[in-house]
Every structure is written in C-alpha cells, then in structure tokens.
Amino acid sequence: MAKAAFPKIKKIQFDGPDSRNPLAFKHYNESEVVEGKTMKDHLRFSVVYWHTFRNPLSDPFGAGTAVRPWDDGTDSVKNAENRARVAFEFMEKLGNPYYAFHDRDVAPEGRTLAQSNKNFDAVVKVLKEEQQRTGIKLLWGTACLFANPRYMHGAATSCNADAFAYAAAQVKKALEVTKELGGEGYTFWGGREGYSTLWNTDLGREVDHLAQFLHMAVDYKKKIGFKGQFYIEPKPKEPTKHQYDSDAAACLNFLRAYGLKNHLKLNLETNHATLAGHTMQHEMEVAGSSDALGSIDANTGDELLGWDTDQFPTSIYLTTQCMLSLMKYGGFKTGGVNFDAKVRRESFEPVDLFHAHIGGMDAFARGLKIAAAIRKDGRLADFVKQRYSTWDSGIGEKIENGKTNFRELEKYIIKKGEPKLQSGRQEFLENLINEYI
Ligand code: XUL
Ligand code: CO
C-alpha cells in the first residue's frame, strides 16, 4: 500500500455523547439497534467522490484553497489511481459503508471518448481492488454530463443531436462500470437539462428527448443485466435558470407522463429542495407517498446565501424530519444517506474532511434516535390519525371508496349542517417534537 495520506488519524470510534474527542462519534454507533435494525443499516452512509476528493474549494471570487498533500496537481491517470487509494483510506478510517462518484471524478477525461474510457477502466481497476480490500460498496454511479463545454446547452436536452449521442455513449460506459463495481444504483441528475432563455428553446421537444434518453438507459440496463435502482435527482435551477426536473412533483409528473415511473425512484437533496422553495420534509413526503422515495443527498443550504452551498447537515431538527419521513415510508431499500456536501473554502485542511463527515453522521444518528423515540411515543401519529378520523367511517369512508356522488353529498350536508371545526394544534405538535430534540 502507498504511504498513508492521513497518518495521524486512526479509525474513528464511537465514544458516546459525553466524549470531547473531536475525532470520535458521539451518536453514530454503527452496531446499535434502533427499531430492530442497526444504525449502519438504517442510515447507509455514503461519501461522495466529487466533493470530498475533487473539490478544490474555489468560488467565483477566488482560487481553490484545498490542501491535499497526496495530490500531485496533474490530471494524470497515475494521480487518479493514487487518489482512489487515498479515498479508500479516508473511508476506511471514517467507517462509512458506501460511496458514490461521477465518471469524470474518478478518472481524467481524455482527448477522445475511447481514451476517456481507457482512463476510466484503469482507475476502476483500483476502485474494485479497494472495494474488495475494505468491503466499502458503491451506492450509485453517475456520469458527468454538465462540465465539458460540449454540454453547454444540456446533454439529453441539448439542441444538438451529437451532444445527445455523446452523452448516451458516456452513460452507456458509466452503466457498465457501475455494474462491474456492484453498484446498488445509478443516478441521473440533469446538470444542464433545462434552459437559460426561452427565446432559443423548444421546451416540449427537449423534454421529449430527455424521456427518450432515459428509456434508452432503461433498455441498456436490461440488456447488460444491471440490477441496481435508477434514480432521478430533482433540482430547480443552477447551473441553468430552469431545470426540467425541478422538484419531486415535477419529476413524478414527467416520469408518469412518459411511462418511466416503474423504472426510476427519486434521489432527493436537501439544498435542492430549499432552492425549489420547499423543505426536504416536503420533498420526502411527495416522493414517499408516491412510492418513489429512493435515496437522499444529505446536505443543507445556508439561510442567508441563495445558492447551492452544499454544506454538511448539522441541524438536528432537519435530520429528525428526514428520518421521520424515511422511517414512515419503510426506510432505504437501495438508497442511503449520501453526503453530497463539501467543506467550506476556509476549512481547507484534510482533517476538516473528517470533522465534516463525523458531524453529518452524528447529526443523522441523532435524527434517527429522536425519530424512533417520537414514533415510540406515538402521540404524533395518533394526532394525525385522529385528525383524519371523519374519513374512517360514514360519509368519509363512502367518499374514499368512490361510493357516493354530489347529489348525495348535498342531501347529507343539508341534513347535517356545518362541519365541526377542529384545531390543527400546530404549536402543541411543535412543542411535542421539541420534547425529543
Ligand atoms: C449537483 C448535484 C450533483 C448530483 C450528482 O447539485 O447534486 O452532484 O448529486 O450528479
Ligand atoms: Co446531489
């Protein structure tokens, strides 16, 4: 094995809530059982390659600040192979069971597609070895269809058919690699699948193309026998002004309209939800109630900054909401808590990568424990059940079963008179949640 990249850092241990060791878990105890399942299996934590190992921590006003002593600064395959080993050293020490990548995060793009595929294969060989050595698995793979200038107008929704074809070829390879590495899923995030101005855009035609693209991916998945779950990841804007897969509801409408609903679930991201003017809880409920809750990209935005800051999640209120919705819909099947998050530009040292992930994992472990306690308490669920009780019998039951009509309802209400008013008890419920936070 190569020289250790994090020689001073030992395997991160669970030390318990009273520990003052910054490089220990206070709440994430992977073998602790909650509601009959270990924390490890509930949360299925995943580290993202693009932020954790590739983000230089630049912003529009300044150069990258990240200090990554193992990186020789070149775009060589050798450097990429070495970085892959470093990534696994990091993850082994952190103790996350999964990771995720884009094709171009792990290996440099070549001058031709054939060269890019060759570079990719070389690094995939290392990833495979490291997966076998450590037992860390691929949560999902994806292709970067937004960084190269050829995709400036989008990939599957580009005005140019050759750009579409290039993207298809790239996804074909990424699917093959994801299968080869035993990936449990594959994500489609529409990096530039949207528009910047409608003056030059045939919106209907572009959305049709996106559906054709996904149908071809579904066909190819079957052809190669890839069994992983497909996800679509909503985001309303950035980099484009408007993205077609803008939120969970828009994605579901698109998937249903084009006969894709059975083939893709949603990969929801907190900061994308807030950019869309929703909460993550809203997005998870929209997906969950349509049996489409697949995986989550766990991060958070900043209340005062209006863009996708992709910060690590630290709010216990947020993680509790996520875990309550997740558990309500039966937990992850193929997905996980994927930290699509980056350290901030000022946190440029390698150790900051550990602090960030430990914090995110502990925040979710607390969210899990709190959600389990709220579920055990039962008052929240009871309240919601009681709130809808008029639907459980009588006229409500008849309506739900499609056994009545407007004429009967008119007769019913003439006899019955005004509905009984009921309080929503929002403050009571907020207080109840705070009993557990
Ligand atoms: C971008 C984003 C992506 C996807 C994968 O905002 O979230 O990193 O998760 O392409
Ligand atoms: Co994401």
Coordinates of C-alpha atoms and ligand atoms in Angstrom, one line a residue:
M1 CA 0.0 0.0 0.0
A2 CA 1.0 3.6 -0.7
K3 CA 2.2 6.0 2.1
A4 CA -0.7 6.8 4.4
A5 CA -2.4 10.1 3.5
F6 CA -3.9 10.6 7.0
P7 CA -1.1 9.1 9.1
K8 CA -2.2 10.9 12.4
I9 CA -5.8 9.8 12.1
K10 CA -6.9 6.4 13.5
K11 CA -10.2 4.6 12.8
I12 CA -13.0 6.9 14.1
Q13 CA -14.6 5.2 17.1
F14 CA -17.9 5.6 18.8
D15 CA -17.1 7.3 22.2
G16 CA -20.6 8.2 23.3
P17 CA -22.3 11.6 23.9
D18 CA -20.0 12.7 26.8
S19 CA -16.8 12.4 24.7
R20 CA -14.9 15.6 24.0
N21 CA -12.8 13.9 21.3
P22 CA -13.4 15.8 18.0
L23 CA -12.4 12.7 16.0
A24 CA -14.9 10.3 17.6
F25 CA -18.6 9.7 17.1
K26 CA -20.9 10.9 19.9
H27 CA -24.1 9.3 18.5
Y28 CA -23.3 7.2 15.5
N29 CA -22.7 3.7 16.9
E30 CA -23.0 1.5 13.8
S31 CA -24.0 -1.7 15.6
E32 CA -26.6 -0.1 17.9
V33 CA -30.0 -1.4 17.1
V34 CA -32.9 1.0 16.6
E35 CA -36.4 -0.4 15.8
G36 CA -34.9 -3.8 15.1
K37 CA -32.2 -2.6 12.7
T38 CA -28.6 -1.4 13.2
M39 CA -27.8 2.2 12.7
K40 CA -25.5 1.2 9.9
D41 CA -28.4 -0.4 8.0
H42 CA -30.8 2.4 8.7
L43 CA -28.5 5.1 7.5
R44 CA -26.3 3.5 4.9
F45 CA -23.9 6.5 4.9
S46 CA -22.1 7.3 1.7
V47 CA -19.2 9.6 0.9
V48 CA -19.2 11.5 -2.5
Y49 CA -16.1 11.4 -4.5
W50 CA -16.7 14.7 -6.3
H51 CA -16.8 17.0 -3.2
T52 CA -14.6 15.1 -0.8
F53 CA -11.8 14.2 -3.1
R54 CA -12.1 16.5 -6.1
N55 CA -13.5 19.9 -4.9
P56 CA -10.7 22.4 -4.9
L57 CA -12.8 24.7 -2.7
S58 CA -12.8 27.6 -5.2
D59 CA -15.6 30.1 -5.6
P60 CA -16.5 32.7 -8.2
F61 CA -14.3 35.2 -6.4
G62 CA -11.2 33.2 -5.7
A63 CA -9.0 30.2 -6.4
G64 CA -9.2 26.8 -4.7
T65 CA -7.9 26.7 -1.2
A66 CA -7.9 22.9 -0.6
V67 CA -4.6 21.4 0.7
R68 CA -4.5 17.8 -0.4
P69 CA -0.9 16.7 0.1
W70 CA -1.4 13.4 -1.8
D71 CA -2.5 15.1 -5.0
D72 CA 0.4 15.9 -7.4
G73 CA -1.7 18.5 -9.1
T74 CA -1.7 16.8 -12.5
D75 CA -4.5 15.3 -14.5
S76 CA -2.7 12.0 -14.9
V77 CA -4.2 8.5 -14.6
K78 CA -1.4 7.8 -12.1
N79 CA -2.5 10.6 -9.8
A80 CA -6.1 9.5 -10.2
E81 CA -5.2 5.9 -9.2
N82 CA -3.3 7.2 -6.2
R83 CA -6.2 9.4 -5.2
A84 CA -8.5 6.4 -5.4
R85 CA -6.4 4.6 -2.8
V86 CA -6.4 7.7 -0.6
A87 CA -10.2 7.9 -0.9
F88 CA -10.5 4.4 0.5
E89 CA -8.0 5.1 3.3
F90 CA -10.2 8.0 4.3
M91 CA -13.4 6.0 4.1
E92 CA -12.0 3.0 5.9
K93 CA -11.0 5.4 8.8
L94 CA -14.4 7.1 8.7
G95 CA -16.3 3.8 8.6
N96 CA -19.0 4.7 6.0
P97 CA -20.2 1.6 4.2
Y98 CA -20.9 3.3 0.7
Y99 CA -19.5 5.9 -1.7
A100 CA -20.7 7.5 -5.0
F101 CA -19.0 9.0 -8.0
H102 CA -19.3 10.6 -11.4
D103 CA -17.2 9.0 -14.2
R104 CA -15.0 12.1 -14.5
D105 CA -14.4 12.5 -10.8
V106 CA -12.5 9.3 -10.6
A107 CA -10.6 9.4 -13.9
P108 CA -9.5 12.2 -16.2
E109 CA -11.3 12.9 -19.4
G110 CA -9.2 12.0 -22.5
R111 CA -9.0 13.7 -25.9
T112 CA -11.4 11.1 -27.3
L113 CA -14.2 9.0 -25.8
A114 CA -12.1 5.9 -26.3
Q115 CA -9.2 7.5 -24.3
S116 CA -11.6 8.6 -21.6
N117 CA -13.0 5.0 -21.3
K118 CA -9.4 3.7 -21.1
N119 CA -8.5 6.1 -18.3
F120 CA -11.8 5.2 -16.5
D121 CA -11.0 1.4 -16.8
A122 CA -7.6 1.9 -15.3
V123 CA -9.0 3.7 -12.2
V124 CA -11.9 1.3 -11.9
K125 CA -9.4 -1.5 -11.5
V126 CA -8.1 0.3 -8.4
L127 CA -11.6 1.0 -7.1
K128 CA -12.5 -2.6 -7.5
E129 CA -9.4 -3.7 -5.6
E130 CA -10.1 -1.2 -2.8
Q131 CA -13.7 -2.2 -2.6
Q132 CA -12.7 -5.8 -2.1
R133 CA -10.0 -4.9 0.4
T134 CA -12.2 -2.7 2.5
G135 CA -15.8 -4.0 1.9
I136 CA -16.9 -0.5 1.1
K137 CA -19.6 -0.6 -1.6
L138 CA -20.8 1.7 -4.4
L139 CA -24.1 3.3 -3.5
W140 CA -24.5 4.7 -7.0
G141 CA -22.6 5.7 -10.0
T142 CA -23.3 8.5 -12.4
A143 CA -21.9 10.3 -15.5
C144 CA -20.8 14.0 -15.5
L145 CA -23.0 15.4 -18.3
F146 CA -22.5 19.1 -17.4
A147 CA -18.9 20.1 -17.0
N148 CA -17.5 19.6 -20.5
P149 CA -18.2 22.5 -22.9
R150 CA -20.0 20.1 -25.3
Y151 CA -22.8 20.1 -22.8
M152 CA -23.2 23.8 -22.5
H153 CA -26.8 23.6 -23.8
G154 CA -27.5 20.4 -21.9
A155 CA -26.9 16.7 -22.7
A156 CA -30.1 14.7 -23.2
T157 CA -31.9 18.1 -23.8
S158 CA -29.2 19.7 -25.9
C159 CA -30.3 21.5 -29.1
N160 CA -27.5 19.4 -30.8
A161 CA -28.2 15.7 -31.5
D162 CA -24.5 14.9 -31.5
A163 CA -24.2 16.1 -27.9
F164 CA -27.1 13.8 -27.0
A165 CA -25.3 10.9 -28.7
Y166 CA -22.1 11.7 -26.8
A167 CA -24.0 11.8 -23.5
A168 CA -25.6 8.4 -24.3
A169 CA -22.2 6.9 -25.0
Q170 CA -20.9 8.3 -21.7
V171 CA -23.9 6.9 -19.8
K172 CA -23.5 3.5 -21.5
K173 CA -20.0 3.2 -20.2
A174 CA -20.9 4.5 -16.7
L175 CA -23.6 1.9 -16.5
E176 CA -21.2 -0.8 -17.5
V177 CA -18.7 0.4 -14.8
T178 CA -21.4 0.7 -12.2
K179 CA -22.5 -2.8 -12.8
E180 CA -18.9 -4.0 -12.8
L181 CA -18.4 -2.5 -9.4
G182 CA -21.6 -3.9 -8.0
G183 CA -23.2 -0.5 -7.7
E184 CA -26.6 -0.6 -6.0
G185 CA -28.0 2.3 -8.0
Y186 CA -27.4 4.8 -10.8
T187 CA -28.4 8.5 -10.6
F188 CA -29.5 10.9 -13.3
W189 CA -29.1 14.5 -12.3
G190 CA -29.9 16.8 -15.1
G191 CA -26.9 19.0 -14.7
R192 CA -27.9 21.4 -17.5
E193 CA -31.1 19.8 -18.6
G194 CA -33.1 23.0 -18.7
Y195 CA -32.8 26.4 -20.3
S196 CA -31.3 29.8 -19.8
T197 CA -33.7 31.6 -22.1
L198 CA -36.9 30.5 -23.7
W199 CA -36.2 32.7 -26.8
N200 CA -33.9 29.9 -28.1
T201 CA -35.6 26.9 -26.6
D202 CA -38.1 24.3 -27.9
L203 CA -39.1 23.2 -24.4
G204 CA -41.5 20.4 -25.5
R205 CA -39.0 18.8 -27.8
E206 CA -36.3 18.9 -25.2
V207 CA -38.4 17.2 -22.6
D208 CA -39.4 14.5 -25.1
H209 CA -35.7 13.9 -25.8
L210 CA -35.0 13.6 -22.0
A211 CA -37.6 10.8 -21.9
Q212 CA -36.1 9.1 -24.9
F213 CA -32.7 9.2 -23.3
L214 CA -34.0 7.6 -20.1
H215 CA -35.9 4.9 -22.0
M216 CA -32.7 4.0 -23.8
A217 CA -30.9 3.8 -20.5
V218 CA -33.6 1.5 -19.1
D219 CA -33.2 -0.7 -22.2
Y220 CA -29.5 -0.8 -21.9
K221 CA -29.7 -1.6 -18.2
K222 CA -31.9 -4.6 -19.1
K223 CA -29.5 -5.6 -21.9
I224 CA -26.5 -5.8 -19.6
G225 CA -28.4 -7.2 -16.7
F226 CA -27.6 -4.3 -14.3
K227 CA -29.9 -4.8 -11.3
G228 CA -29.3 -1.5 -9.5
Q229 CA -32.0 1.1 -8.9
F230 CA -32.2 4.1 -11.2
Y231 CA -32.8 7.5 -9.6
I232 CA -33.6 10.9 -10.9
E233 CA -32.4 13.8 -8.8
P234 CA -34.6 17.0 -8.8
K235 CA -33.1 20.4 -8.7
P236 CA -34.9 23.6 -9.9
K237 CA -32.0 25.8 -11.1
E238 CA -28.3 26.2 -11.1
P239 CA -26.5 26.0 -13.4
T240 CA -29.4 26.7 -15.7
K241 CA -32.1 29.2 -14.9
H242 CA -34.8 26.5 -15.0
Q243 CA -34.2 22.7 -14.9
Y244 CA -36.9 20.4 -16.1
D245 CA -36.6 18.0 -13.2
S246 CA -37.3 20.9 -10.9
D247 CA -38.7 19.2 -7.8
A248 CA -40.2 15.9 -6.7
A249 CA -43.7 16.7 -8.1
A250 CA -42.3 17.8 -11.5
C251 CA -40.2 14.6 -11.7
L252 CA -43.1 12.4 -10.8
N253 CA -45.3 14.1 -13.4
F254 CA -42.5 13.7 -16.0
L255 CA -41.9 10.0 -15.1
R256 CA -45.7 9.2 -15.2
A257 CA -46.3 11.1 -18.5
Y258 CA -43.5 9.2 -20.3
G259 CA -44.1 5.7 -18.8
L260 CA -40.9 5.8 -16.7
K261 CA -42.4 5.7 -13.2
N262 CA -41.7 2.0 -12.7
H263 CA -38.1 2.4 -13.7
L264 CA -36.9 5.4 -11.6
K265 CA -37.2 6.5 -8.0
L266 CA -36.1 9.9 -6.7
N267 CA -32.8 10.9 -5.2
L268 CA -33.7 13.9 -3.1
E269 CA -31.3 16.6 -2.0
T270 CA -31.9 19.0 0.9
N271 CA -30.3 22.1 -0.7
H272 CA -32.2 21.4 -4.0
A273 CA -35.5 21.2 -2.1
T274 CA -34.8 24.6 -0.5
L275 CA -33.8 26.1 -3.8
A276 CA -37.2 24.9 -5.1
G277 CA -38.9 26.7 -2.3
H278 CA -39.7 23.5 -0.4
T279 CA -38.4 21.8 2.7
M280 CA -36.7 18.4 2.5
Q281 CA -39.5 17.0 4.5
H282 CA -42.0 18.2 1.8
E283 CA -39.9 16.5 -0.9
M284 CA -39.6 13.3 1.0
E285 CA -43.4 13.2 1.7
V286 CA -44.2 13.9 -2.0
A287 CA -41.9 11.1 -3.1
G288 CA -42.7 8.7 -0.3
S289 CA -46.5 9.0 -0.8
S290 CA -45.9 8.0 -4.5
D291 CA -43.7 5.1 -3.6
A292 CA -40.8 6.8 -5.2
L293 CA -38.5 7.6 -2.2
G294 CA -35.2 6.1 -3.3
S295 CA -32.2 7.8 -1.8
I296 CA -31.2 11.1 -0.3
D297 CA -28.3 13.5 -0.9
A298 CA -27.8 14.8 2.6
N299 CA -26.6 18.4 2.9
T300 CA -28.0 21.8 3.7
G301 CA -28.0 25.3 2.3
D302 CA -27.4 28.5 4.1
E303 CA -30.4 30.6 5.1
L304 CA -28.6 33.8 4.0
L305 CA -27.0 32.6 0.8
G306 CA -29.2 31.9 -2.1
W307 CA -27.3 29.2 -3.9
D308 CA -26.4 25.5 -3.6
T309 CA -23.8 25.8 -0.9
D310 CA -23.9 22.0 -0.2
Q311 CA -22.9 22.3 3.4
F312 CA -22.8 19.3 5.7
P313 CA -26.1 18.8 7.6
T314 CA -25.8 19.8 11.3
S315 CA -29.3 20.7 12.2
I316 CA -30.9 18.0 14.4
Y317 CA -34.4 19.4 13.5
L318 CA -33.6 18.7 9.9
T319 CA -32.2 15.2 10.4
T320 CA -35.2 14.3 12.6
Q321 CA -37.6 15.4 9.9
C322 CA -35.7 13.4 7.3
M323 CA -35.6 10.3 9.5
L324 CA -39.3 10.5 10.4
S325 CA -40.3 10.7 6.8
L326 CA -37.8 8.0 5.8
M327 CA -39.0 5.5 8.5
K328 CA -42.6 6.3 7.8
Y329 CA -42.1 5.0 4.2
G330 CA -40.2 1.9 5.3
G331 CA -36.6 3.1 5.2
F332 CA -34.0 2.7 2.5
K333 CA -34.1 -0.3 0.2
T334 CA -31.3 0.5 -2.2
G335 CA -30.6 4.1 -1.3
G336 CA -28.7 5.7 1.6
V337 CA -27.7 9.0 3.3
N338 CA -25.3 10.2 0.7
F339 CA -23.3 13.3 1.8
D340 CA -23.4 15.4 -1.3
A341 CA -21.7 18.1 0.8
K342 CA -18.5 20.0 0.8
V343 CA -16.4 21.6 3.5
R344 CA -16.3 25.4 3.2
R345 CA -13.4 27.2 1.5
E346 CA -11.9 28.2 4.8
S347 CA -11.8 24.6 6.0
F348 CA -9.0 23.6 3.7
E349 CA -7.1 21.0 5.7
P350 CA -7.5 17.2 5.2
V351 CA -8.7 16.8 8.9
D352 CA -11.6 19.1 8.1
L353 CA -13.0 16.4 5.8
F354 CA -13.2 14.1 8.9
H355 CA -14.8 16.8 11.1
A356 CA -17.4 17.4 8.4
H357 CA -18.4 13.8 7.9
I358 CA -18.3 12.9 11.6
G359 CA -20.7 15.9 12.2
G360 CA -23.1 14.8 9.5
M361 CA -23.1 11.2 10.6
D362 CA -23.7 12.2 14.2
A363 CA -26.5 14.6 13.2
F364 CA -28.2 11.8 11.3
A365 CA -27.7 9.3 14.1
R366 CA -29.4 11.7 16.5
G367 CA -32.1 12.3 14.0
L368 CA -32.6 8.5 13.8
K369 CA -32.8 8.1 17.6
I370 CA -35.1 11.1 18.0
A371 CA -37.4 9.9 15.2
A372 CA -37.5 6.4 16.8
A373 CA -38.4 8.0 20.2
I374 CA -41.2 10.1 18.6
R375 CA -42.6 7.0 16.9
K376 CA -42.5 5.0 20.1
D377 CA -44.2 7.8 22.0
G378 CA -47.0 7.6 19.4
R379 CA -48.7 10.9 20.1
L380 CA -47.7 12.5 16.8
A381 CA -49.1 9.6 14.8
D382 CA -52.2 9.4 16.9
F383 CA -52.9 13.0 16.4
V384 CA -52.6 12.7 12.6
K385 CA -54.8 9.7 12.7
Q386 CA -57.4 11.4 14.8
R387 CA -57.3 14.5 12.6
Y388 CA -58.5 12.4 9.6
S389 CA -60.9 10.3 11.6
T390 CA -64.0 11.6 9.7
W391 CA -62.7 9.6 6.7
D392 CA -62.6 6.3 8.6
S393 CA -66.4 5.7 8.6
G394 CA -69.7 7.1 7.5
I395 CA -69.6 9.6 4.7
G396 CA -65.8 9.9 4.6
E397 CA -65.4 6.2 4.1
K398 CA -68.0 6.3 1.3
I399 CA -66.2 9.2 -0.5
E400 CA -62.8 7.4 -0.2
N401 CA -64.4 4.2 -1.7
G402 CA -66.0 6.1 -4.6
K403 CA -69.5 5.1 -3.3
T404 CA -71.2 8.5 -3.4
N405 CA -71.9 11.5 -5.6
F406 CA -72.5 15.2 -5.5
R407 CA -76.3 14.8 -5.1
E408 CA -76.0 12.5 -2.1
L409 CA -73.4 14.8 -0.5
E410 CA -75.8 17.8 -0.9
K411 CA -78.5 15.8 0.8
Y412 CA -76.1 14.7 3.5
I413 CA -74.9 18.2 4.3
I414 CA -78.4 19.8 4.2
K415 CA -79.3 17.4 6.9
K416 CA -76.0 17.6 8.9
G417 CA -75.3 21.3 8.7
E418 CA -71.9 22.9 9.4
P419 CA -68.8 20.7 9.8
K420 CA -67.4 20.6 13.3
L421 CA -64.3 22.9 13.5
Q422 CA -61.1 21.2 14.6
S423 CA -57.8 22.8 15.7
G424 CA -54.7 22.0 13.8
R425 CA -52.7 22.1 17.1
Q426 CA -49.6 23.2 15.4
E427 CA -48.0 24.8 18.4
F428 CA -48.8 21.7 20.5
L429 CA -47.2 19.5 17.9
E430 CA -44.1 21.7 17.7
N431 CA -43.7 21.5 21.5
L432 CA -44.1 17.7 21.3
I433 CA -41.3 17.5 18.8
N434 CA -39.1 19.7 20.9
E435 CA -39.6 17.4 23.9
Y436 CA -37.4 15.0 22.0
I437 CA -34.9 17.2 20.2
Ligands
XUL1 C1 -25.5 19.0 -8.1 C2 -25.7 17.6 -7.5 C3 -24.9 16.5 -8.2 C4 -25.6 15.2 -8.2 C5 -24.9 14.1 -9.0 O1 -26.2 20.0 -7.4 O2 -26.4 17.4 -6.5 O3 -23.7 16.4 -7.5 O4 -25.9 14.7 -7.0 O5 -24.7 14.5 -10.3
CO2 CO -26.8 15.7 -5.4

